[in-house]
Amino acid sequence: MPATMEDVARLAGVSTATVSRVLNNPELVSDEACRRVNEAIRQLDYRVNLAARSLRTNQTRTVAVVLPTIADPVINQMVEAIEDVAITAGYTLLLCSTRGDAAREHAYIELLTQRTVADGVLYISPRADPDTVLTLAQGTMPLVLCNYLVENPAVPCLLMDHISSAYQATAHLLGLGHRRIALLNLAAPHYYPARMRLDGYLRAHAEAGVIPDPALRVEIDRPTYANDDWRGAIEALLVQPDRPGAIVAFNDEVALEVYAVCREHGLRIPDDLSVTGCDDILSSRHVDPPLTTVRVPARVQGERAMRLLLKRLTRPHQPVPPRTLIPVELVVRGSTGPPAG
Amino acid sequence: MPATMEDVARLAGVSTATVSRVLNNPELVSDEACRRVNEAIRQLDYRVNLAARSLRTNQTRTVAVVLPTIADPVINQMVEAIEDVAITAGYTLLLCSTRGDAAREHAYIELLTQRTVADGVLYISPRADPDTVLTLAQGTMPLVLCNYLVENPAVPCLLMDHISSAYQATAHLLGLGHRRIALLNLAAPHYYPARMRLDGYLRAHAEAGVIPDPALRVEIDRPTYANDDWRGAIEALLVQPDRPGAIVAFNDEVALEVYAVCREHGLRIPDDLSVTGCDDILSSRHVDPPLTTVRVPARVQGERAMRLLLKRLTRPHQPVPPRTLIPVELVVRGSTGPPAG
DNA sequence: CGCTTTACTGTAATCGATTACAATACCGTT
DNA sequence: AACGGTATTGTAATCGATTACAGTAAAGCG
């Protein structure tokens, strides 16, 4: 029912080739013809058929964003930044949230490798099956990875510097005099940021000449957005004679869970326990005391990732930095202080 | 470079028509041919070209989700529910977040009305230009609206019952003995839930025979996810001799902003001020005191919306309920209590 | 055995754009 | 007047699927 290019051509008294040129290379067309075509387009309310165009040009002007969840403040911001960049470049976003479900992740990858639904893929914080990531990375689909690392120079990886994040938080606590510092981390073996955090935690201890107690490293296998599991782990850690004097939490949401446990058990922050988070979500400023945390430039990461992908799309053979670390910054607020006694 | 249907046909020794039938109507093909075709598909790692299919069938198997932001816990959950339903029906999601920017919203609508990029549109909580919504509603594009109302029986609207939400919160406060109850609302004239909330607030007062003070109705023009503006409005309300004894906040994030202002100015919750929120976000349970709020079934709304859209897509002419109210539930926690004195 | 039915398969038109190539007109040069 | 060059336009092939229609063979039936 909608008008086709042929209708426009007929009305304007030109060929479809000319109409197409008006749309894509107006400089090749005489002003007069251009005018008539545009007038016809207006009259008929014509729109290109993107399916036809895609078929012919092998381009979709769409990029897929694969992520574990959108219910995460950091990912939220990244996606919004990605969209901002995409939209100005004329691209549209396909949303693929895997929810940590391997089957779903697999299905999405299967869909995407068709290459007829998106021109490129932005893969954020993969958690499920590392093999699917590798499959994708070895395919022909332009790919940019965020917070994951594959050893393939054709695949740029953008990593939030979580080594530094844990390092800064731990060093801050050590500097305050703490010696028993717990690390609440994610155990998912292929979740890169978790490995990085452990690294930073250990490095800070090493530099300070302190030997960390392995009993104070708690790892949970579940991502934080399914955070019922955290409660028990936190209680086990805090309700024992030998409890730590400080906690480096995986992120702000986990840190807030620590707040809740403390309130229940009559522990005061920061007098009895210092706590640090990560991400600097909105409520970390609103809680009492305000949370000492690490601010991560999520928008920056999203923008860079999308720009990199665009570069790969327009110049597929130009080399790309295989690995980028994005610096983060500790924000000291009220939840950390010197140890009791 | 990728294999086409013709390659598969050649390898399997059949025509492309048969290959297509194996893919779409296998019951029309002999077992033997089916086997050979599938084997060829496997060998060549063949995938359909979706652009070609779309062009021929006039279907994209994609639905667009237009929303003001994804950085909102309620919208988050809705989108995840929408995706769950979409994925099982074989649909993919196109993400269009307008960020309250009329130009962007317009651009997206323009893109979507092409009808060649998505089969249908799910429009969540429109805030910008009501005209663009109307344009879309009058077009031929199947559409489902969430938290907005247009008087067009062809467009189903799913409204979270924010009349009841404000009514329940206000009635709860009136029941505790409060008489001076402030309403922190959004002023955006076309943001439907804000109008509904005012309704519920007034209705509760009317039923209790209390005349609400118009000075206690604060309206901010900015959506909550750009919430720097709220601070000032809240302070103006609370730092005055005639301050209210209770506040019905637009949502939990605004309520938490109230918490922050109270902390600064030495007001205790709930002793000096009762506060209610809306949405029941994660941190509302973590703050001290835990926030009395209204739980909204975001997932339910998302699921229903998507199901409705799917119905419109498969049976375009079957009538659809033009308007659905989704019930909400007050959750009483520690932030509300009897007025001081 | 002839005829209808059923089951399967192939031929070729079609969806709506893009673009290589050819054709034309017009200009200035010599 | 003939020629080369530039600007503009049209013709028609092409992208890769779907599907109406026609054809063939085998089975069923009287």
XYZ file of C-alpha atoms (C1' of nucleotides) in Angstrom:
742
model
C 0.000 0.000 0.000
C 2.715 2.529 0.791
C 4.256 4.406 -2.109
C 7.282 2.868 -3.754
C 10.167 4.470 -5.500
C 8.480 3.733 -8.794
C 5.425 5.732 -7.804
C 7.648 8.647 -6.969
C 9.520 8.305 -10.248
C 6.294 8.259 -12.218
C 4.877 11.297 -10.485
C 8.100 13.239 -10.873
C 8.515 12.162 -14.471
C 11.926 10.593 -13.964
C 13.351 7.102 -13.569
C 13.744 5.228 -10.304
C 17.495 5.587 -10.702
C 17.144 9.335 -10.419
C 14.913 9.057 -7.379
C 17.444 6.825 -5.714
C 20.159 9.288 -6.543
C 18.211 12.174 -5.062
C 18.045 10.165 -1.869
C 21.642 9.009 -1.749
C 23.751 11.273 -3.986
C 21.812 14.461 -4.646
C 24.902 16.122 -6.123
C 24.550 13.911 -9.175
C 21.103 15.217 -9.995
C 20.068 18.511 -11.572
C 18.389 21.007 -9.299
C 15.226 20.863 -11.311
C 14.900 17.078 -11.136
C 15.831 17.153 -7.483
C 13.029 19.588 -6.784
C 10.440 17.563 -8.653
C 11.466 14.341 -6.943
C 11.379 15.868 -3.490
C 7.988 17.329 -4.222
C 6.723 13.922 -5.309
C 8.171 12.337 -2.199
C 6.337 14.859 -0.080
C 3.079 14.412 -1.916
C 3.135 10.649 -1.683
C 4.605 10.585 1.811
C 7.170 8.189 0.464
C 9.646 6.310 2.692
C 12.361 3.997 1.541
C 11.785 0.363 2.143
C 14.633 -0.524 4.418
C 14.343 -4.224 3.748
C 14.880 -3.632 0.051
C 17.742 -1.311 0.717
C 19.364 -3.760 3.119
C 19.012 -6.555 0.652
C 20.732 -4.570 -2.033
C 23.426 -2.865 0.003
C 24.103 -5.543 2.586
C 23.800 -3.038 5.385
C 21.207 -2.738 8.102
C 22.296 0.431 9.883
C 21.561 -1.411 13.088
C 23.907 -2.562 15.804
C 23.080 -5.170 18.365
C 23.831 -4.604 22.036
C 24.181 -7.833 23.949
C 24.141 -7.438 27.715
C 23.352 -9.500 30.799
C 20.597 -7.188 32.036
C 19.415 -3.655 31.627
C 18.406 -3.483 35.289
C 21.801 -2.249 36.316
C 22.648 1.402 36.729
C 26.049 1.158 35.097
C 24.816 -0.757 32.090
C 21.909 1.650 31.859
C 24.206 4.559 31.441
C 26.409 2.753 28.999
C 23.447 1.883 26.831
C 22.184 5.430 26.846
C 25.594 6.690 25.802
C 25.788 4.033 23.125
C 22.428 5.061 21.813
C 23.439 8.712 21.737
C 26.432 7.938 19.580
C 24.539 5.479 17.430
C 21.698 7.827 16.723
C 23.919 10.625 15.492
C 25.646 8.163 13.190
C 22.290 7.041 11.838
C 22.228 3.690 13.556
C 19.519 1.952 15.503
C 19.948 -0.347 18.499
C 18.834 -3.917 18.753
C 18.445 -4.956 22.362
C 19.606 -8.413 23.402
C 19.564 -8.991 27.128
C 20.670 -12.469 28.047
C 19.805 -12.427 31.747
C 22.641 -14.787 32.399
C 20.752 -17.478 30.526
C 23.130 -19.467 28.347
C 20.379 -20.707 26.047
C 19.149 -17.229 25.409
C 22.632 -15.917 24.872
C 23.228 -18.674 22.401
C 20.002 -17.939 20.565
C 20.907 -14.285 20.258
C 24.366 -15.059 18.951
C 22.838 -17.424 16.442
C 20.507 -14.667 15.339
C 23.244 -12.110 15.097
C 25.738 -14.168 13.147
C 23.220 -14.191 10.337
C 24.658 -10.778 9.586
C 21.354 -9.717 8.128
C 19.908 -8.249 11.269
C 22.760 -6.049 12.465
C 25.974 -4.648 11.041
C 27.924 -5.077 14.248
C 27.735 -6.251 17.834
C 28.524 -4.542 21.103
C 28.953 -7.138 23.788
C 28.737 -5.860 27.335
C 29.870 -7.750 30.438
C 29.365 -11.283 29.203
C 28.756 -13.708 32.038
C 27.368 -16.863 30.609
C 29.224 -19.149 28.278
C 32.654 -17.894 27.218
C 32.535 -20.195 24.215
C 29.730 -18.262 22.615
C 31.761 -15.103 22.960
C 34.664 -16.815 21.266
C 32.481 -18.104 18.465
C 31.308 -14.615 17.843
C 34.810 -13.198 18.076
C 36.058 -15.634 15.471
C 33.215 -14.894 13.093
C 33.128 -12.169 10.499
C 30.793 -9.970 12.483
C 32.388 -6.702 13.630
C 32.509 -6.896 17.392
C 33.496 -4.728 20.336
C 33.722 -6.191 23.827
C 33.155 -4.324 27.058
C 34.464 -5.758 30.318
C 35.654 -8.964 28.797
C 38.886 -9.932 27.206
C 39.589 -12.241 24.315
C 43.050 -12.713 22.924
C 42.152 -11.746 19.403
C 43.714 -8.582 18.007
C 40.742 -8.123 15.701
C 38.420 -7.677 18.678
C 38.799 -4.460 20.628
C 38.109 -4.838 24.346
C 37.201 -1.957 26.613
C 37.749 -2.732 30.247
C 36.679 -0.615 33.148
C 39.784 -0.577 35.324
C 38.532 -2.729 38.134
C 42.038 -3.601 39.188
C 42.467 0.026 40.086
C 38.967 0.163 41.528
C 39.659 -2.555 44.100
C 43.201 -1.316 44.549
C 42.107 2.202 45.411
C 39.399 1.056 47.795
C 41.700 -1.421 49.540
C 44.611 1.022 49.733
C 42.289 3.630 51.204
C 41.220 1.218 53.931
C 44.769 0.069 54.596
C 45.761 3.711 54.855
C 43.121 4.218 57.526
C 44.775 1.481 59.532
C 42.632 -1.503 58.651
C 44.307 -4.877 58.492
C 41.357 -7.251 58.245
C 39.651 -6.253 55.011
C 37.081 -8.526 53.400
C 36.449 -8.738 49.675
C 32.922 -9.518 48.527
C 33.401 -10.667 44.982
C 31.631 -12.506 42.196
C 32.745 -16.049 41.623
C 31.537 -16.455 38.049
C 34.800 -17.735 36.592
C 34.565 -15.901 33.321
C 33.398 -12.621 34.643
C 36.433 -10.584 33.999
C 35.852 -7.630 36.348
C 35.688 -10.007 39.296
C 39.166 -11.372 38.484
C 40.444 -7.844 38.098
C 39.092 -6.824 41.461
C 40.794 -9.681 43.203
C 43.984 -8.567 41.511
C 43.706 -5.016 42.780
C 42.794 -6.188 46.259
C 45.857 -8.412 46.450
C 48.143 -5.832 44.932
C 47.188 -3.195 47.491
C 47.888 -5.651 50.283
C 51.212 -6.608 48.777
C 52.289 -2.991 48.476
C 51.359 -2.342 52.079
C 53.164 -5.479 53.194
C 50.001 -6.942 54.641
C 49.091 -10.591 54.140
C 45.330 -10.830 53.499
C 43.390 -13.550 55.251
C 41.954 -15.865 52.576
C 38.969 -16.494 54.842
C 37.944 -12.904 54.189
C 37.457 -13.479 50.464
C 33.819 -14.231 49.821
C 32.725 -15.213 46.368
C 29.147 -15.601 45.264
C 28.253 -17.263 42.035
C 25.249 -15.151 41.293
C 25.345 -11.722 39.702
C 24.218 -8.927 41.926
C 20.918 -8.234 40.275
C 19.677 -11.496 41.732
C 20.830 -10.495 45.155
C 18.995 -12.687 47.610
C 22.064 -14.860 47.934
C 24.224 -12.048 49.170
C 22.380 -11.632 52.412
C 23.452 -14.977 53.819
C 27.059 -14.574 52.772
C 27.275 -11.168 54.386
C 25.741 -12.385 57.623
C 28.109 -15.344 57.780
C 30.987 -12.935 57.409
C 29.872 -10.395 59.986
C 28.322 -12.552 62.662
C 31.449 -14.291 63.879
C 34.033 -13.476 66.515
C 36.763 -12.863 63.985
C 34.824 -10.519 61.751
C 36.590 -8.073 59.449
C 36.900 -4.395 60.211
C 36.249 -3.338 56.660
C 34.532 -4.619 53.527
C 35.272 -3.981 49.880
C 31.939 -4.775 48.298
C 31.503 -5.879 44.738
C 29.290 -2.921 43.981
C 27.019 -0.397 45.647
C 24.016 -2.667 45.738
C 25.966 -5.264 47.634
C 27.305 -2.527 49.904
C 23.748 -1.457 50.682
C 22.949 -5.011 51.571
C 25.835 -4.778 54.035
C 24.198 -1.673 55.476
C 20.993 -3.608 56.013
C 22.754 -6.492 57.752
C 24.637 -4.045 59.978
C 21.447 -2.315 60.981
C 19.900 -5.632 61.937
C 22.842 -6.712 64.001
C 23.553 -3.416 65.666
C 26.841 -2.710 63.918
C 27.595 0.934 63.293
C 29.139 2.212 60.057
C 31.903 3.374 60.009
C 32.626 2.951 63.725
C 32.353 -0.832 63.845
C 32.738 -1.510 60.143
C 34.016 0.414 57.150
C 32.363 -0.285 53.814
C 33.224 0.609 50.230
C 31.109 0.035 47.160
C 31.595 0.443 43.478
C 29.637 2.249 40.721
C 28.447 5.322 42.608
C 24.751 4.745 42.065
C 22.258 7.374 43.072
C 21.316 5.920 46.433
C 24.905 5.641 47.579
C 24.734 9.358 48.226
C 21.410 9.094 49.959
C 22.120 6.420 52.488
C 23.306 7.212 55.983
C 26.258 7.452 56.158
C 26.895 8.262 52.500
C 28.823 5.439 50.896
C 32.504 5.594 50.039
C 32.599 4.152 46.562
C 34.342 4.094 43.201
C 32.927 6.190 40.426
C 33.036 4.452 37.060
C 32.615 6.531 33.907
C 29.951 4.358 32.356
C 28.950 6.889 29.742
C 32.541 7.258 28.634
C 32.883 3.549 28.187
C 29.650 3.348 26.216
C 30.616 6.213 23.948
C 34.055 4.862 23.264
C 32.762 1.400 22.598
C 30.215 2.612 20.096
C 32.688 4.881 18.375
C 35.112 2.019 18.063
C 32.434 -0.166 16.575
C 31.504 2.531 14.102
C 35.121 2.776 13.067
C 35.223 -0.948 12.491
C 32.095 -0.708 10.401
C 33.311 2.072 8.169
C 36.956 0.954 7.935
C 36.930 -2.784 8.559
C 40.618 -3.261 7.907
C 42.065 -0.400 9.830
C 43.766 -1.686 12.974
C 42.127 -0.969 16.306
C 43.582 -0.813 19.818
C 42.946 -4.325 21.084
C 42.663 -3.345 24.707
C 41.705 -0.173 26.527
C 41.589 0.394 30.262
C 39.206 3.062 31.467
C 40.349 4.833 34.623
C 38.108 5.008 37.682
C 38.144 7.197 40.749
C 37.597 6.602 44.452
C 35.009 8.861 46.094
C 35.517 9.017 49.825
C 32.354 9.653 51.825
C 31.222 8.728 55.265
C 31.192 4.943 55.305
C 34.909 4.490 55.871
C 36.957 5.452 58.909
C 39.718 4.181 61.136
C 39.209 0.778 62.779
C 37.647 0.583 66.229
C 39.941 0.444 69.195
C 30.075 -14.568 0.678
C 27.607 -16.408 2.915
C 25.679 -19.280 1.368
C 22.368 -18.469 -0.242
C 19.305 -20.555 -0.661
C 20.398 -21.339 -4.177
C 23.656 -22.845 -2.933
C 21.702 -25.040 -0.597
C 19.319 -26.046 -3.367
C 22.157 -26.966 -5.665
C 23.961 -29.026 -3.056
C 20.793 -30.832 -2.059
C 19.762 -31.366 -5.660
C 16.419 -29.596 -5.330
C 14.948 -26.210 -6.239
C 15.005 -23.133 -4.046
C 11.280 -23.474 -3.631
C 11.796 -26.763 -1.855
C 14.471 -25.321 0.373
C 12.168 -22.496 1.312
C 9.438 -24.980 2.061
C 11.700 -27.033 4.288
C 12.301 -23.860 6.271
C 8.745 -22.629 6.457
C 6.375 -25.535 5.765
C 8.299 -28.782 6.206
C 5.074 -30.789 6.110
C 4.828 -30.099 2.379
C 8.157 -31.759 1.658
C 9.015 -35.457 1.464
C 11.128 -36.822 4.274
C 13.926 -37.666 1.902
C 14.156 -34.161 0.429
C 13.847 -32.642 3.859
C 16.789 -34.672 5.054
C 18.967 -33.726 2.121
C 18.138 -30.051 2.443
C 18.836 -29.971 6.146
C 22.112 -31.738 5.561
C 23.076 -29.152 2.951
C 22.077 -26.338 5.295
C 24.307 -27.804 7.935
C 27.219 -28.299 5.599
C 27.082 -24.775 4.224
C 26.193 -23.188 7.567
C 23.373 -21.489 5.746
C 21.215 -18.756 7.331
C 18.261 -17.051 5.774
C 18.824 -13.523 4.673
C 16.325 -11.659 6.784
C 16.357 -8.609 4.559
C 15.268 -10.685 1.606
C 12.623 -12.399 3.655
C 11.340 -9.111 5.011
C 11.186 -7.628 1.566
C 9.134 -10.508 0.294
C 6.873 -11.093 3.282
C 6.517 -7.563 4.552
C 7.359 -8.656 8.065
C 10.359 -7.876 10.200
C 9.698 -9.949 13.325
C 10.878 -6.949 15.266
C 8.964 -4.659 17.578
C 10.098 -1.237 18.607
C 9.967 -0.153 22.239
C 9.814 3.592 22.616
C 10.485 4.844 26.118
C 11.699 8.005 27.852
C 14.700 6.338 29.478
C 15.931 2.936 30.445
C 17.539 4.310 33.588
C 14.392 3.759 35.595
C 13.772 0.671 37.660
C 10.135 0.326 36.676
C 10.788 0.718 32.978
C 13.700 -1.665 33.321
C 11.497 -4.394 34.589
C 8.853 -3.706 31.998
C 11.383 -3.974 29.211
C 12.754 -7.211 30.542
C 9.278 -8.672 30.722
C 8.543 -7.413 27.230
C 11.678 -9.034 25.952
C 10.803 -12.321 27.603
C 7.470 -12.427 25.846
C 8.892 -11.192 22.572
C 11.662 -13.729 22.475
C 9.366 -16.683 22.952
C 7.217 -15.395 20.121
C 10.262 -15.088 17.897
C 10.478 -11.328 17.970
C 13.413 -9.031 18.514
C 13.387 -5.667 20.265
C 14.399 -2.361 18.796
C 15.324 0.110 21.494
C 14.229 3.719 21.121
C 14.838 5.827 24.172
C 13.771 9.404 23.688
C 15.251 10.912 26.860
C 12.463 13.444 26.918
C 13.906 15.002 23.783
C 11.130 15.941 21.373
C 13.425 15.982 18.358
C 14.664 12.511 19.067
C 11.199 11.232 19.723
C 10.098 12.685 16.444
C 13.010 11.121 14.595
C 12.200 7.733 16.038
C 8.555 7.999 15.111
C 9.551 9.013 11.613
C 11.784 5.969 11.428
C 9.144 3.644 12.766
C 6.296 4.781 10.546
C 8.319 3.507 7.624
C 6.915 0.161 8.645
C 9.967 -1.537 7.276
C 11.951 -1.585 10.459
C 9.417 -2.964 12.928
C 6.073 -4.717 12.782
C 4.658 -2.903 15.785
C 5.381 -0.314 18.428
C 5.192 -0.431 22.198
C 5.113 3.076 23.523
C 5.953 3.425 27.203
C 5.259 6.511 29.310
C 5.439 9.171 26.610
C 6.403 12.540 27.977
C 7.410 14.726 25.132
C 5.099 15.866 22.392
C 1.602 14.397 22.557
C 1.143 15.163 18.880
C 3.732 12.642 17.837
C 1.908 10.009 19.828
C -1.291 10.929 18.070
C 0.367 10.821 14.666
C 1.543 7.362 15.434
C -1.824 6.305 16.812
C -3.567 7.434 13.662
C -1.122 5.655 11.403
C -1.348 2.077 10.270
C 1.348 0.857 12.585
C 0.079 -1.535 15.262
C 0.556 0.246 18.553
C 0.163 -0.414 22.255
C 0.451 2.407 24.762
C 1.613 2.094 28.352
C 0.804 4.832 30.838
C -0.735 7.112 28.299
C -4.230 7.437 27.009
C -5.488 8.292 23.567
C -9.130 8.252 22.680
C -8.795 5.827 19.830
C -10.451 2.443 20.217
C -7.864 0.934 17.866
C -5.083 1.722 20.314
C -5.003 -0.332 23.497
C -3.731 1.576 26.532
C -2.366 -0.093 29.636
C -2.337 2.198 32.617
C -0.714 1.492 35.924
C -3.409 2.524 38.402
C -1.786 5.636 39.746
C -5.103 7.011 40.880
C -5.244 4.161 43.322
C -1.548 4.535 44.084
C -1.911 8.108 45.297
C -5.266 7.329 46.812
C -3.909 4.493 48.929
C -0.887 6.451 50.084
C -2.961 9.533 50.935
C -5.699 7.538 52.648
C -3.072 5.739 54.710
C -1.649 9.054 55.873
C -5.079 10.519 56.565
C -5.884 7.404 58.566
C -2.814 8.003 60.702
C -4.216 11.410 61.558
C -2.346 13.614 59.122
C -4.155 16.648 57.789
C -1.404 18.569 56.050
C -0.211 16.188 53.335
C 1.978 17.439 50.503
C 1.978 15.977 46.999
C 5.234 16.040 45.052
C 4.116 15.558 41.496
C 5.339 15.943 37.939
C 4.007 18.908 36.088
C 4.603 17.681 32.535
C 1.109 18.336 31.240
C 0.865 15.257 29.099
C 2.350 12.825 31.496
C -0.685 10.847 32.325
C 0.376 9.177 35.575
C 0.940 12.600 37.140
C -2.641 13.592 36.391
C -3.847 10.301 37.789
C -1.917 10.788 40.990
C -3.425 14.190 41.590
C -6.804 12.590 41.107
C -6.193 9.931 43.731
C -4.754 12.450 46.145
C -7.815 14.657 45.857
C -10.229 11.763 46.003
C -8.761 10.471 49.261
C -9.083 13.920 50.792
C -12.647 14.266 49.594
C -13.633 10.921 51.076
C -12.096 11.872 54.397
C -13.794 15.244 54.317
C -10.480 17.077 54.428
C -9.788 20.089 52.256
C -6.230 19.877 50.958
C -4.115 22.990 50.982
C -3.235 23.867 47.375
C 0.069 25.285 48.608
C 1.110 21.742 49.424
C 0.947 20.629 45.819
C 4.391 20.876 44.307
C 4.860 20.225 40.631
C 8.198 19.947 38.888
C 8.469 20.007 35.161
C 11.382 17.657 34.936
C 11.149 13.889 35.005
C 12.720 12.280 38.019
C 15.704 10.777 36.286
C 17.082 14.302 35.930
C 16.551 14.945 39.574
C 18.678 17.896 40.524
C 15.640 20.124 40.400
C 13.828 18.226 43.073
C 16.177 19.182 45.827
C 15.238 22.842 45.811
C 11.541 22.175 45.632
C 11.695 19.822 48.584
C 13.705 22.262 50.676
C 11.307 25.081 49.901
C 8.477 22.876 51.093
C 10.111 21.669 54.306
C 12.008 24.725 55.476
C 9.062 26.937 56.335
C 6.984 27.424 59.445
C 3.885 25.897 57.915
C 5.520 22.756 56.629
C 3.487 19.616 55.951
C 3.444 16.654 58.298
C 3.533 14.134 55.487
C 4.642 13.855 51.893
C 3.336 11.731 49.058
C 6.332 11.625 46.742
C 6.137 11.061 43.046
C 8.284 7.985 43.318
C 10.891 6.331 45.499
C 13.783 8.303 44.108
C 12.078 11.537 44.988
C 11.233 10.116 48.398
C 14.915 9.334 48.963
C 15.704 12.901 48.057
C 13.284 13.869 50.815
C 15.244 11.640 53.188
C 18.435 13.493 52.278
C 16.872 16.906 52.862
C 15.482 15.759 56.202
C 18.878 14.506 57.316
C 20.428 17.831 56.466
C 17.826 19.830 58.290
C 17.521 17.618 61.323
C 14.028 16.361 60.632
C 13.305 12.822 61.787
C 11.290 10.328 59.750
C 8.632 9.392 60.641
C 8.484 11.406 63.879
C 8.643 14.854 62.292
C 7.616 13.871 58.790
C 5.947 10.889 57.193
C 6.990 9.987 53.663
C 5.577 7.665 51.015
C 7.121 6.769 47.703
C 6.051 4.815 44.700
C 7.581 1.912 42.742
C 9.198 -0.088 45.538
C 12.723 0.060 44.179
C 15.448 -1.950 45.802
C 16.884 0.772 48.001
C 13.529 1.670 49.481
C 13.939 -1.412 51.634
C 17.497 -0.543 52.506
C 17.098 2.992 53.719
C 16.533 3.828 57.336
C 13.666 3.813 58.094
C 12.467 1.520 55.304
C 10.202 3.425 52.972
C 6.440 3.062 52.892
C 5.719 2.852 49.210
C 3.447 1.520 46.498
C 4.449 -1.632 44.708
C 3.720 -1.522 40.991
C 3.675 -4.764 39.018
C 5.965 -3.593 36.261
C 6.618 -7.035 34.859
C 2.907 -7.707 34.629
C 2.362 -4.523 32.689
C 5.200 -5.325 30.319
C 4.003 -8.843 29.689
C 0.455 -7.792 29.077
C 1.488 -5.006 26.779
C 3.626 -7.257 24.653
C 0.995 -9.956 24.515
C -1.537 -7.406 23.404
C 0.759 -6.177 20.703
C 1.382 -9.708 19.500
C -2.351 -10.227 19.281
C -2.695 -7.108 17.183
C 0.061 -8.329 14.912
C -1.402 -11.745 14.316
C -5.067 -10.699 14.229
C -5.097 -7.059 13.178
C -8.843 -6.768 12.993
C -9.849 -8.486 16.172
C -11.054 -5.911 18.698
C -8.869 -5.186 21.692
C -9.715 -3.779 25.125
C -9.027 -0.094 24.648
C -8.102 0.565 28.255
C -6.754 -1.565 31.084
C -5.992 -0.481 34.623
C -3.334 -2.437 36.447
C -3.867 -2.623 40.206
C -1.160 -1.532 42.626
C -0.609 -2.186 46.302
C 0.533 -0.062 49.231
C 3.431 -1.491 51.232
C 3.553 0.021 54.705
C 7.020 0.201 56.218
C 8.676 2.490 58.703
C 8.590 5.896 57.052
C 5.007 6.705 57.980
C 3.559 7.257 61.405
C 1.136 9.472 63.318
C 1.798 13.209 63.180
C 3.909 14.835 65.861
C 2.131 16.327 68.817
C -8.108 -49.619 -17.465
C -9.215 -44.766 -17.287
C -9.977 -41.103 -14.074
C -9.553 -38.517 -9.940
C -7.034 -37.462 -5.998
C -3.020 -36.800 -3.364
C 1.734 -35.771 -2.644
C 5.452 -33.627 -4.062
C 8.390 -30.604 -6.839
C 9.914 -27.040 -10.113
C 9.419 -22.613 -12.870
C 9.314 -18.076 -12.714
C 7.299 -13.721 -11.068
C 7.762 -10.752 -7.354
C 9.042 -7.709 -3.285
C 11.643 -2.393 -3.706
C 15.572 -0.662 -3.700
C 20.826 0.276 -5.801
C 24.122 0.885 -9.393
C 27.084 -0.443 -13.532
C 26.778 0.859 -17.893
C 25.132 3.171 -21.806
C 22.992 7.010 -23.880
C 22.067 11.733 -24.606
C 22.583 16.654 -24.646
C 25.271 20.461 -24.281
C 29.447 22.914 -23.815
C 33.776 24.762 -25.398
C 37.872 23.874 -28.588
C 40.321 23.703 -32.531
C 32.229 21.219 -38.452
C 34.222 17.667 -35.836
C 35.626 16.308 -31.348
C 36.413 15.503 -26.446
C 34.608 16.373 -22.053
C 31.104 17.102 -18.574
C 26.581 16.814 -16.675
C 22.526 14.417 -16.425
C 19.489 10.676 -17.093
C 17.639 6.045 -18.236
C 17.899 0.843 -18.860
C 18.195 -3.218 -16.813
C 20.621 -6.525 -13.817
C 20.856 -7.605 -9.172
C 20.342 -8.585 -4.057
C 17.897 -13.486 -1.738
C 14.098 -14.896 -0.380
C 8.590 -16.453 -1.008
C 4.795 -18.395 -3.413
C 1.160 -18.816 -7.182
C 0.775 -21.859 -10.535
C 1.664 -25.726 -13.220
C 3.430 -30.162 -13.820
C 4.429 -35.092 -12.715
C 4.028 -39.441 -10.582
C 1.872 -42.600 -7.721
C -2.091 -44.223 -5.404
C -7.051 -44.988 -5.010
C -11.445 -45.921 -7.072
C -15.236 -47.586 -9.897
